[in-house]
Tab-separated table of C-alpha atoms and ligand atoms in Angstrom:
chain	number	residue	atom	x	y	z
D	23	MET	CA	-6.384	-28.280	-22.404
D	24	ARG	CA	-3.567	-30.185	-24.049
D	25	VAL	CA	-2.542	-33.663	-22.849
D	26	LEU	CA	0.656	-35.430	-23.797
D	27	VAL	CA	0.480	-39.236	-23.599
D	28	THR	CA	3.733	-41.168	-23.888
D	29	GLY	CA	3.534	-44.769	-25.105
D	30	ALA	CA	0.634	-43.904	-27.415
D	31	ALA	CA	1.200	-47.075	-29.455
D	32	GLY	CA	1.178	-49.228	-26.330
D	33	PHE	CA	-1.676	-51.167	-24.738
D	34	VAL	CA	-2.682	-48.627	-22.084
D	35	GLY	CA	-1.713	-45.567	-24.150
D	36	GLY	CA	-4.083	-46.605	-26.934
D	37	HIS	CA	-6.950	-47.109	-24.492
D	38	LEU	CA	-6.258	-43.822	-22.706
D	39	ILE	CA	-6.288	-41.900	-25.978
D	40	ARG	CA	-9.551	-43.531	-27.010
D	41	TYR	CA	-11.022	-42.604	-23.619
D	42	LEU	CA	-9.875	-38.981	-23.945
D	43	LEU	CA	-11.281	-38.798	-27.476
D	44	ASP	CA	-14.645	-40.221	-26.421
D	45	GLU	CA	-15.127	-38.551	-23.050
D	46	THR	CA	-13.249	-35.236	-23.146
D	47	ASP	CA	-12.430	-32.406	-25.512
D	48	GLN	CA	-8.692	-32.505	-24.817
D	49	GLU	CA	-6.189	-31.830	-27.529
D	50	ILE	CA	-3.933	-34.878	-27.495
D	51	ILE	CA	-0.256	-35.294	-28.254
D	52	GLY	CA	0.846	-38.925	-28.417
D	53	THR	CA	4.480	-39.971	-28.418
D	54	ILE	CA	5.395	-43.113	-30.295
D	55	TYR	CA	8.666	-44.997	-30.177
D	56	ARG	CA	10.565	-45.033	-33.448
D	57	ARG	CA	10.035	-48.769	-33.795
D	58	SER	CA	6.393	-48.827	-32.636
D	59	PRO	CA	3.764	-49.310	-35.319
D	60	GLU	CA	1.520	-46.379	-36.227
D	61	ARG	CA	-1.822	-46.229	-34.444
D	62	SER	CA	-4.831	-44.934	-36.275
D	63	PHE	CA	-6.173	-41.992	-34.302
D	64	PRO	CA	-8.118	-39.086	-35.852
D	65	ALA	CA	-5.403	-36.715	-37.096
D	66	ASN	CA	-7.401	-33.599	-36.254
D	67	ARG	CA	-7.412	-34.466	-32.549
D	68	VAL	CA	-4.266	-36.524	-31.979
D	69	HIS	CA	-0.834	-35.224	-32.977
D	70	LEU	CA	1.735	-38.003	-33.051
D	71	GLU	CA	5.393	-37.382	-32.287
D	72	ARG	CA	7.932	-40.086	-33.029
D	73	LEU	CA	10.801	-39.992	-30.577
D	74	ASP	CA	12.976	-42.052	-28.300
D	75	LEU	CA	12.219	-40.737	-24.822
D	76	ARG	CA	15.703	-41.768	-23.682
D	77	GLU	CA	17.058	-38.833	-25.713
D	78	GLU	CA	16.956	-35.882	-23.357
D	79	ALA	CA	17.255	-33.153	-25.991
D	80	ALA	CA	14.466	-34.631	-28.124
D	81	VAL	CA	12.142	-34.846	-25.122
D	82	ALA	CA	12.926	-31.264	-24.095
D	83	GLU	CA	12.256	-30.040	-27.626
D	84	VAL	CA	8.861	-31.762	-27.888
D	85	LEU	CA	7.770	-30.491	-24.470
D	86	ALA	CA	8.914	-26.929	-25.177
D	87	ARG	CA	7.141	-26.935	-28.548
D	88	TRP	CA	3.792	-28.374	-27.404
D	89	ARG	CA	3.711	-27.007	-23.824
D	90	PRO	CA	1.187	-29.612	-22.535
D	91	ASP	CA	-1.040	-28.910	-19.525
D	92	ALA	CA	-1.003	-32.564	-18.523
D	93	ILE	CA	1.358	-35.491	-19.128
D	94	VAL	CA	0.613	-39.189	-18.682
D	95	HIS	CA	3.825	-41.191	-18.879
D	96	LEU	CA	2.951	-44.670	-20.146
D	97	ALA	CA	5.999	-45.455	-22.294
D	98	ALA	CA	7.956	-48.252	-20.675
D	99	GLN	CA	9.464	-51.695	-20.834
D	100	SER	CA	6.320	-53.178	-19.354
D	101	PHE	CA	6.966	-56.924	-19.122
D	102	VAL	CA	8.433	-58.230	-15.852
D	103	PRO	CA	10.245	-61.361	-17.211
D	104	ILE	CA	12.210	-59.310	-19.775
D	105	SER	CA	13.653	-57.243	-16.943
D	106	TRP	CA	15.659	-60.235	-15.646
D	107	GLU	CA	17.471	-60.505	-18.985
D	108	HIS	CA	17.659	-56.780	-19.661
D	109	PRO	CA	17.743	-54.955	-16.328
D	110	TRP	CA	19.607	-51.921	-17.578
D	111	ALA	CA	17.481	-51.506	-20.707
D	112	THR	CA	14.433	-51.741	-18.424
D	113	PHE	CA	15.865	-48.961	-16.261
D	114	GLU	CA	16.566	-46.790	-19.277
D	115	GLN	CA	13.093	-47.260	-20.743
D	116	ASN	CA	11.283	-46.743	-17.441
D	117	VAL	CA	13.453	-44.424	-15.348
D	118	LEU	CA	15.591	-42.447	-17.791
D	119	THR	CA	12.554	-41.595	-19.931
D	120	GLN	CA	10.760	-40.248	-16.870
D	121	ILE	CA	13.779	-38.201	-15.725
D	122	ASN	CA	13.949	-36.684	-19.202
D	123	ILE	CA	10.284	-35.703	-18.968
D	124	PHE	CA	10.743	-34.115	-15.538
D	125	ARG	CA	13.812	-32.205	-16.704
D	126	GLY	CA	12.077	-31.108	-19.897
D	127	VAL	CA	9.109	-29.807	-17.891
D	128	LEU	CA	11.447	-27.869	-15.625
D	129	SER	CA	13.569	-26.409	-18.416
D	130	ALA	CA	10.485	-25.287	-20.403
D	131	ARG	CA	8.958	-23.916	-17.152
D	132	LEU	CA	5.733	-25.835	-17.707
D	133	ASP	CA	3.025	-25.940	-15.090
D	134	ALA	CA	1.849	-29.400	-16.188
D	135	LYS	CA	0.073	-32.041	-14.144
D	136	ILE	CA	2.059	-35.263	-14.468
D	137	LEU	CA	0.876	-38.832	-13.892
D	138	VAL	CA	3.681	-41.228	-12.941
D	139	VAL	CA	2.693	-44.828	-13.640
D	140	SER	CA	4.347	-46.993	-11.031
D	141	SER	CA	3.062	-50.542	-10.421
D	142	GLY	CA	1.619	-52.958	-7.881
D	143	GLU	CA	4.902	-54.811	-8.517
D	144	VAL	CA	6.598	-52.353	-6.137
D	145	TYR	CA	5.137	-54.296	-3.175
D	146	GLY	CA	6.952	-57.417	-4.407
D	147	VAL	CA	7.390	-60.047	-1.724
D	148	ILE	CA	4.223	-59.824	0.323
D	149	ASN	CA	3.016	-61.747	3.336
D	150	PRO	CA	-0.584	-63.016	3.589
D	151	GLU	CA	-1.153	-60.654	6.531
D	152	ASP	CA	-0.287	-57.661	4.271
D	153	LEU	CA	-3.449	-58.281	2.189
D	154	PRO	CA	-5.211	-56.291	0.918
D	155	LEU	CA	-2.219	-54.132	-0.009
D	156	ASP	CA	-2.642	-50.476	0.822
D	157	GLU	CA	-0.192	-47.721	-0.077
D	158	ASP	CA	1.671	-48.077	3.241
D	159	THR	CA	2.703	-51.677	2.545
D	160	PRO	CA	6.539	-51.928	2.559
D	161	LEU	CA	8.167	-51.857	-0.891
D	162	ARG	CA	10.023	-55.171	-1.394
D	163	PRO	CA	10.331	-55.530	-5.198
D	164	TYR	CA	11.743	-58.858	-6.345
D	165	SER	CA	12.373	-58.147	-10.040
D	166	PRO	CA	14.478	-55.534	-11.823
D	167	TYR	CA	11.161	-54.307	-13.273
D	168	GLY	CA	9.800	-53.833	-9.747
D	169	VAL	CA	12.911	-51.889	-8.735
D	170	SER	CA	12.606	-49.709	-11.843
D	171	LYS	CA	9.011	-48.952	-10.824
D	172	VAL	CA	10.032	-48.138	-7.234
D	173	THR	CA	12.582	-45.757	-8.736
D	174	GLN	CA	9.984	-44.092	-10.996
D	175	ASP	CA	7.628	-43.888	-8.031
D	176	LEU	CA	10.133	-42.312	-5.616
D	177	LEU	CA	11.529	-39.963	-8.264
D	178	GLY	CA	7.955	-38.757	-8.728
D	179	TRP	CA	7.740	-37.981	-5.037
D	180	GLN	CA	11.197	-36.400	-4.981
D	181	TYR	CA	10.598	-34.098	-7.966
D	182	HIS	CA	7.294	-33.043	-6.463
D	183	ARG	CA	9.014	-32.324	-3.134
D	184	SER	CA	12.143	-30.677	-4.545
D	185	HIS	CA	10.606	-28.655	-7.378
D	186	ASP	CA	6.990	-28.279	-6.290
D	187	MET	CA	5.867	-30.072	-9.442
D	188	HIS	CA	2.270	-31.309	-9.764
D	189	ILE	CA	3.068	-35.031	-9.821
D	190	VAL	CA	0.569	-37.742	-8.883
D	191	ARG	CA	1.610	-41.386	-8.732
D	192	VAL	CA	-0.445	-44.524	-9.404
D	193	ARG	CA	0.326	-48.160	-8.601
D	194	PRO	CA	-1.845	-50.208	-10.961
D	195	PHE	CA	-2.447	-53.925	-10.403
D	196	ASN	CA	-3.120	-56.419	-13.235
D	197	HIS	CA	-4.950	-54.746	-16.064
D	198	ILE	CA	-6.389	-56.636	-18.986
D	199	GLY	CA	-8.391	-55.941	-22.110
D	200	PRO	CA	-8.493	-56.018	-25.901
D	201	GLY	CA	-5.183	-55.266	-27.602
D	202	GLN	CA	-2.878	-56.647	-24.920
D	203	ASN	CA	0.250	-58.556	-25.862
D	204	GLU	CA	-0.111	-62.347	-25.776
D	205	VAL	CA	2.674	-62.682	-23.197
D	206	PHE	CA	0.045	-61.743	-20.611
D	207	VAL	CA	-2.123	-64.580	-19.326
D	208	THR	CA	-5.635	-63.537	-20.414
D	209	SER	CA	-4.404	-62.618	-23.869
D	210	SER	CA	-2.539	-65.925	-24.141
D	211	PHE	CA	-5.662	-67.947	-23.260
D	212	ALA	CA	-7.865	-65.960	-25.640
D	213	LYS	CA	-5.403	-66.201	-28.512
D	214	GLN	CA	-5.125	-69.969	-28.100
D	215	ILE	CA	-8.923	-70.379	-28.062
D	216	ALA	CA	-9.235	-68.251	-31.201
D	217	LEU	CA	-6.491	-70.319	-32.881
D	218	ILE	CA	-8.138	-73.617	-31.889
D	219	GLU	CA	-11.538	-72.383	-33.150
D	220	ALA	CA	-9.898	-71.447	-36.442
D	221	GLY	CA	-8.270	-74.896	-36.699
D	222	ARG	CA	-4.800	-73.365	-36.443
D	223	GLN	CA	-3.725	-74.873	-33.081
D	224	ILE	CA	-3.908	-78.617	-32.702
D	225	THR	CA	-2.448	-78.874	-29.192
D	226	PRO	CA	-4.633	-78.320	-26.120
D	227	LEU	CA	-4.720	-74.861	-24.578
D	228	MET	CA	-1.470	-74.634	-22.583
D	229	HIS	CA	-1.413	-72.937	-19.211
D	230	GLY	CA	0.817	-72.246	-16.198
D	231	ASN	CA	-0.092	-72.048	-12.514
D	232	LEU	CA	-3.892	-71.900	-12.178
D	233	ASP	CA	-3.965	-71.407	-8.419
D	234	ALA	CA	-2.499	-67.885	-8.354
D	235	GLU	CA	-5.067	-65.233	-7.437
D	236	ARG	CA	-4.677	-61.718	-8.814
D	237	ASP	CA	-6.486	-58.389	-8.805
D	238	PHE	CA	-7.682	-57.968	-12.420
D	239	THR	CA	-9.244	-54.758	-13.741
D	240	ASP	CA	-10.353	-53.879	-17.262
D	241	VAL	CA	-7.855	-51.491	-18.866
D	242	ARG	CA	-10.764	-49.224	-19.867
D	243	ASP	CA	-11.619	-48.809	-16.179
D	244	ILE	CA	-7.926	-48.282	-15.407
D	245	VAL	CA	-7.545	-45.370	-17.844
D	246	ARG	CA	-10.710	-43.777	-16.444
D	247	ALA	CA	-9.112	-44.009	-12.992
D	248	TYR	CA	-5.878	-42.453	-14.317
D	249	TRP	CA	-7.727	-39.477	-15.736
D	250	ALA	CA	-9.732	-39.015	-12.527
D	251	ILE	CA	-6.671	-39.180	-10.316
D	252	LEU	CA	-4.602	-36.897	-12.535
D	253	ASN	CA	-7.308	-34.285	-12.158
D	254	ARG	CA	-8.460	-34.895	-8.604
D	255	GLY	CA	-5.528	-36.592	-6.848
D	256	ALA	CA	-3.306	-34.653	-4.465
D	257	PRO	CA	0.141	-33.739	-5.848
D	258	GLY	CA	2.852	-35.852	-4.235
D	259	GLU	CA	0.391	-38.602	-3.294
D	260	VAL	CA	0.311	-42.184	-4.507
D	261	TYR	CA	-2.799	-44.254	-5.226
D	262	ASN	CA	-3.326	-47.970	-5.767
D	263	VAL	CA	-5.453	-48.722	-8.826
D	264	GLY	CA	-7.241	-52.052	-8.805
D	265	SER	CA	-10.583	-53.717	-8.180
D	266	GLY	CA	-9.910	-54.855	-4.613
D	267	ARG	CA	-11.024	-58.353	-5.606
D	268	ALA	CA	-8.803	-61.420	-6.133
D	269	VAL	CA	-9.673	-63.891	-8.882
D	270	SER	CA	-7.837	-67.154	-9.578
D	271	ILE	CA	-6.348	-67.940	-12.978
D	272	ALA	CA	-8.445	-71.136	-12.892
D	273	HIS	CA	-11.599	-69.002	-12.663
D	274	ILE	CA	-10.458	-66.898	-15.624
D	275	LEU	CA	-9.724	-70.027	-17.655
D	276	ASN	CA	-13.142	-71.502	-16.826
D	277	ILE	CA	-14.915	-68.359	-18.021
D	278	PHE	CA	-12.901	-68.435	-21.254
D	279	LEU	CA	-13.739	-72.113	-21.806
D	280	SER	CA	-17.437	-71.312	-21.352
D	281	LEU	CA	-17.112	-68.569	-24.012
D	282	ALA	CA	-15.399	-70.837	-26.555
D	283	ARG	CA	-17.419	-71.966	-29.582
D	284	GLN	CA	-16.333	-75.578	-29.104
D	285	PRO	CA	-15.109	-77.864	-26.286
D	286	ILE	CA	-11.426	-77.165	-25.578
D	287	THR	CA	-8.993	-79.355	-23.683
D	288	THR	CA	-6.298	-77.832	-21.496
D	289	GLN	CA	-2.846	-78.925	-20.393
D	290	ALA	CA	-0.334	-77.643	-17.846
D	291	ASP	CA	2.970	-76.513	-19.359
D	292	PRO	CA	5.844	-76.922	-16.870
D	293	THR	CA	7.801	-74.144	-18.617
D	294	LEU	CA	5.032	-71.695	-17.716
D	295	MET	CA	5.129	-72.599	-13.996
D	296	ARG	CA	6.864	-70.081	-11.760
D	297	PRO	CA	7.647	-71.754	-8.437
D	298	SER	CA	8.185	-68.451	-6.652
D	299	ASP	CA	4.783	-67.119	-7.660
D	300	ILE	CA	3.059	-65.245	-4.835
D	301	PRO	CA	-0.203	-67.172	-4.234
D	302	LYS	CA	-2.508	-64.195	-3.807
D	303	ILE	CA	-2.283	-60.482	-4.603
D	304	VAL	CA	-5.123	-58.066	-4.015
D	305	CYS	CA	-5.039	-54.342	-3.482
D	306	ASP	CA	-6.926	-51.969	-1.252
D	307	PRO	CA	-8.139	-49.178	-3.579
D	308	ALA	CA	-9.879	-47.203	-0.772
D	309	LYS	CA	-7.628	-44.146	-1.151
D	310	LEU	CA	-8.423	-43.882	-4.869
D	311	LEU	CA	-12.127	-44.358	-4.225
D	312	GLN	CA	-12.113	-41.659	-1.567
D	313	ALA	CA	-10.261	-39.165	-3.770
D	314	THR	CA	-12.253	-39.700	-6.959
D	315	GLY	CA	-15.355	-41.836	-6.345
D	316	TRP	CA	-13.991	-44.199	-9.008
D	317	SER	CA	-14.981	-47.829	-9.057
D	318	PRO	CA	-14.623	-50.396	-11.821
D	319	ARG	CA	-17.662	-50.708	-14.112
D	320	ILE	CA	-16.877	-53.474	-16.588
D	321	PRO	CA	-17.643	-57.005	-15.310
D	322	LEU	CA	-14.867	-59.588	-15.674
D	323	GLU	CA	-17.012	-61.743	-18.007
D	324	GLN	CA	-17.454	-58.791	-20.381
D	325	THR	CA	-13.720	-58.055	-20.364
D	326	LEU	CA	-12.883	-61.671	-21.196
D	327	GLN	CA	-15.529	-61.773	-23.941
D	328	ASP	CA	-14.028	-58.610	-25.467
D	329	ILE	CA	-10.479	-60.009	-25.295
D	330	LEU	CA	-11.604	-63.209	-27.030
D	331	ASP	CA	-13.527	-61.313	-29.714
D	332	ASP	CA	-10.484	-59.095	-30.253
D	333	TRP	CA	-8.276	-62.148	-30.864
D	334	ARG	CA	-10.884	-63.685	-33.179
D	335	ALA	CA	-10.857	-60.460	-35.196
D	336	ARG	CA	-7.065	-60.136	-35.131
D	337	LEU	CA	-6.545	-63.703	-36.371
D	338	ASN	CA	-9.330	-63.625	-38.892
D	339	PRO	CA	-9.692	-60.030	-40.090
D	340	ALA	CA	-12.253	-60.972	-42.718
P	27	A2R	O1	8.976	-51.080	-27.136
P	27	A2R	P1	7.857	-50.660	-28.075
P	27	A2R	O2	8.299	-50.430	-29.478
P	27	A2R	O3	6.665	-51.554	-27.960
P	27	A2R	O4	7.398	-49.175	-27.557
P	27	A2R	C1	6.879	-49.030	-26.267
P	27	A2R	C2	7.049	-47.606	-25.776
P	27	A2R	N1	8.431	-47.293	-25.405
P	27	A2R	C3	9.054	-46.131	-25.705
P	27	A2R	N2	8.618	-45.011	-26.318
P	27	A2R	C4	9.501	-44.007	-26.498
P	27	A2R	N3	10.790	-44.070	-26.097
P	27	A2R	C5	11.270	-45.154	-25.485
P	27	A2R	N4	12.551	-45.223	-25.119
P	27	A2R	C6	10.384	-46.261	-25.252
P	27	A2R	N5	10.509	-47.482	-24.688
P	27	A2R	C7	9.316	-48.102	-24.792
P	27	A2R	O5	6.178	-47.564	-24.655
P	27	A2R	C8	5.366	-49.195	-26.199
P	27	A2R	O6	4.730	-48.688	-27.354
P	27	A2R	C9	4.998	-48.340	-24.983
P	27	A2R	C10	4.604	-49.152	-23.780
P	27	A2R	O7	3.504	-49.903	-24.126
P	27	A2R	P2	3.236	-51.371	-23.577
P	27	A2R	O8	4.497	-52.170	-23.580
P	27	A2R	O9	2.049	-51.919	-24.271
P	27	A2R	O10	2.920	-51.117	-22.022
P	27	A2R	P3	1.501	-50.853	-21.332
P	27	A2R	O11	0.899	-52.159	-20.982
P	27	A2R	O12	0.737	-49.905	-22.150
P	27	A2R	O13	1.981	-50.196	-19.964
P	27	A2R	C11	1.813	-48.804	-19.667
P	27	A2R	C12	2.398	-48.543	-18.293
P	27	A2R	C13	3.880	-48.905	-18.156
P	27	A2R	O14	4.499	-47.983	-17.269
P	27	A2R	C14	3.862	-50.252	-17.521
P	27	A2R	O15	5.057	-50.546	-16.857
P	27	A2R	C15	2.678	-50.077	-16.562
P	27	A2R	O16	1.723	-49.322	-17.300
P	27	A2R	O17	2.114	-51.294	-16.176
């Protein structure tokens, strides 16, 4: 079988490709954005295509040439705060790219299974009584990113319904792991600890709101769930992907501090505080568990250790 993974140079794309290489015998096509750096994957098993997925003709050409049996669409503008400044660019990178894939699949008459990667952000403004969030929770996105994900999500349903395409949708909650951009909280903490240990940051570790509770899952467990649901999920259906457990940012920070090689002081940074933060978000992954038997395997402490070791290696390659 041949799998096409968009966003191959991204955080999740890289982990998914490594999972497919290690655990399956799939032939893999990875698409990389023109400006994304090259990823080192074994050339005999991963064919890389450089293209801008916003270009409809280029997408159609790649799909018609490779004729994949499965497509996982991970290319995106993935960072919520950027979407406030660049709402239209966010829509183009998230929605237009996906429309081009759907249209390319139709025009090449492919019978491919497609995984649409929506987001837990689609639930947006939630009330405490909504928790844990199941798939029937009303969609009340509060950021342009969230609206772009609702659009991807509903287009997935609509193309399945209108064209009988094999489309399965996932709504992942916070996923973390080695290789993530430092704009995300666990990566930011780990990078600062690695910098302090290396004597390259003299300020305390800066942090935002520590009270927020979120549903964190290791990205390596997330990609395993994606592969399971692509193969065993029902076309047209949508599945939450998360641990079903809420953990506070304070708890995460405390684990990191216990992993540091030296005592580290911390300080709140008012610029990192978001007053409108939702206090607690946790998902109900029962539908995913029922469909696939999936459950997360990697303990939080291991994930945080791996993130910290990754930053130590990135900052001090020797
Ligand atoms: O913007 P870059 O140079 O970092 O490239 C990103 C790429 N990408 C595109 N590729 C082709 N054509 C485009 N028009 C285009 N726009 C963006 O998608 C990047 O290499 C990749 C996304 O990777 P990350 O930003 O690391 O996202 P992550 O965490 O892997 O998220 C995967 C999915 C997304 O749908 C998120 O919204 C969701 O999971 O949470």
